[in-house]
GROMACS .gro file of C-alpha atoms in nm:
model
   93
    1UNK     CA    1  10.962  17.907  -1.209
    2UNK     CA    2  10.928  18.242  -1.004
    3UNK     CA    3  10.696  18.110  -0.754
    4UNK     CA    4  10.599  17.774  -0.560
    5UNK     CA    5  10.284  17.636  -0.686
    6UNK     CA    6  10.237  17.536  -0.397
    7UNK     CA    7  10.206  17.842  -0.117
    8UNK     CA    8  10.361  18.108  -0.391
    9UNK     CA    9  10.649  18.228  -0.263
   10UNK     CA   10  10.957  18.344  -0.432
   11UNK     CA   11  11.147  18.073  -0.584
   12UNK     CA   12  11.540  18.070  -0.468
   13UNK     CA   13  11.675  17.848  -0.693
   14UNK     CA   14  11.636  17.584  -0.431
   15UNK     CA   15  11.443  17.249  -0.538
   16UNK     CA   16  11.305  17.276  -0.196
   17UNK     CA   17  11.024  17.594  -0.122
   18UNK     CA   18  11.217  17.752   0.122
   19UNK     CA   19  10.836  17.861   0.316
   20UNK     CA   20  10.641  17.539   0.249
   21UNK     CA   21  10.955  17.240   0.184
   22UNK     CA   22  10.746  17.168  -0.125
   23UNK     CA   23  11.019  16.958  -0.344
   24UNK     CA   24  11.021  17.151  -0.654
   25UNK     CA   25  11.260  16.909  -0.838
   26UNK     CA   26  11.013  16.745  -1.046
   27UNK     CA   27  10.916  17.055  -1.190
   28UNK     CA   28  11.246  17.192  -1.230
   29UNK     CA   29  11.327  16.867  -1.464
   30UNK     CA   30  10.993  16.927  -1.663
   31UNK     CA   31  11.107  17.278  -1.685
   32UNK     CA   32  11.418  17.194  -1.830
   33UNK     CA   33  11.330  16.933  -2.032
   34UNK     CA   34  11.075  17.219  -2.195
   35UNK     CA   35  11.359  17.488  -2.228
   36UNK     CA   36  11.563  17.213  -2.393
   37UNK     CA   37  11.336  17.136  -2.669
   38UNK     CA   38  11.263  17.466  -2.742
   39UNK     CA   39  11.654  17.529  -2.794
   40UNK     CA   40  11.582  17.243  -3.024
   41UNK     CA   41  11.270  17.320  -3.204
   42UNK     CA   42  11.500  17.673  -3.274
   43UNK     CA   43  11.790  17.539  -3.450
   44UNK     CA   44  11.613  17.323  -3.625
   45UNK     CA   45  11.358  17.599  -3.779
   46UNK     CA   46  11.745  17.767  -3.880
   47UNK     CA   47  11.835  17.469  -4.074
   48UNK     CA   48  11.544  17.461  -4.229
   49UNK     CA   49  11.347  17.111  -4.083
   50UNK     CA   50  11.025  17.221  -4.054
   51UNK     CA   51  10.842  16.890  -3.924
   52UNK     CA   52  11.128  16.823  -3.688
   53UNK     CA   53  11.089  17.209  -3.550
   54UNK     CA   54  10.689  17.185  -3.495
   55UNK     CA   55  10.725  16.864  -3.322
   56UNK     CA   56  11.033  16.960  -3.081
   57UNK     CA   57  10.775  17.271  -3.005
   58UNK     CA   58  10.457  17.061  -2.961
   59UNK     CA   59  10.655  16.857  -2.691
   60UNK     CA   60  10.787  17.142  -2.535
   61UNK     CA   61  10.448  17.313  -2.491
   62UNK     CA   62  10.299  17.019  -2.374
   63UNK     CA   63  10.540  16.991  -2.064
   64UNK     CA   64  10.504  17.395  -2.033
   65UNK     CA   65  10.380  17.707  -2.224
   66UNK     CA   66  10.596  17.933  -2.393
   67UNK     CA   67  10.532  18.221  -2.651
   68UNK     CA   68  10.895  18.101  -2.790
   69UNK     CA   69  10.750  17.794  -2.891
   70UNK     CA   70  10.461  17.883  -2.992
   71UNK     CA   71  10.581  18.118  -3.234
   72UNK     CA   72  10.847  17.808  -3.352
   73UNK     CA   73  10.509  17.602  -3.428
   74UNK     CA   74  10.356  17.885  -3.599
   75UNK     CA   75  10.629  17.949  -3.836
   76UNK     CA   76  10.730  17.587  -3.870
   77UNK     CA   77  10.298  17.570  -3.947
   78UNK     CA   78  10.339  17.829  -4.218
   79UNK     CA   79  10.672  17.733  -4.393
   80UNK     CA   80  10.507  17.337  -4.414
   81UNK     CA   81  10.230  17.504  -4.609
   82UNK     CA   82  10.386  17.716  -4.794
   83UNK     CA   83  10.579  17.431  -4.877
   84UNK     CA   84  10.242  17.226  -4.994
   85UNK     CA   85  10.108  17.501  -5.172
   86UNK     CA   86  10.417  17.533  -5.376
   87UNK     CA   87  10.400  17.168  -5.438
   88UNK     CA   88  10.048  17.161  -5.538
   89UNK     CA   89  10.062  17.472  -5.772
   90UNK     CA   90  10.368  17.328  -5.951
   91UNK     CA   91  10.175  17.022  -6.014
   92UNK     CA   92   9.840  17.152  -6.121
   93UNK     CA   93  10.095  17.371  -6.435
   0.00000   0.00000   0.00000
C-alpha cells in the first residue's frame, strides 16, 4: 500500500494513517495474505503443478491485483492446455 484509501496520504508503514488514524491493519493482512499466495502460485508453476499454480493466483487476485499473478494464471492457463491438446492429439493417432 503507498497510500491511505482513505484521505491518500503516504503510507509509513504504520497500520494507523498517520493524517486520518484510519486503521490500515485489515488491509495490511489482505495484502499479505495476497503477496503470500502469489509466492505460492510461483513455486508451484516451477515444479510444474499447473492447477495448483492458477488457483493460488486466482485467490491472490481476488484479495488484490497483481500483474505477477496474473501472468502466473496466464501461463499456468496455457501449460493446462497445452497439456489437453497433447492429450487429445495423442488419442485421436
Amino acid at each position: 500500500m503507498e497510500r491511505c484509501p482513505v484521505c491518500r496520504a503516504r503510507f509509513k508503514q504504520d497500520p494507523v494513517c498517520s493524517r486520518c488514524g484510519a486503521d490500515l491493519s485489515s488491509l495490511l493482512a489482505i495484502e499479505t495474505e495476497a503477496a503470500a499466495l502469489e509466492r505460492q502460485a510461483v513455486v508451484l508453476l516451477g515444479v510444474g503443478q499447473w492447477i495448483e499454480a492458477r488457483q493460488a493466483a486466482d485467490r491472490a487476485l481476488a484479495l488484490q491485483h497483481s500483474p505477477l499473478a496474473l501472468a502466473v494464471r496466464e501461463f499456468a492457463r496455457r501449460e493446462l492446455l497445452d497439456r489437453e491438446t497433447g492429450l487429445i492429439e495423442r488419442l485421436l493417432q
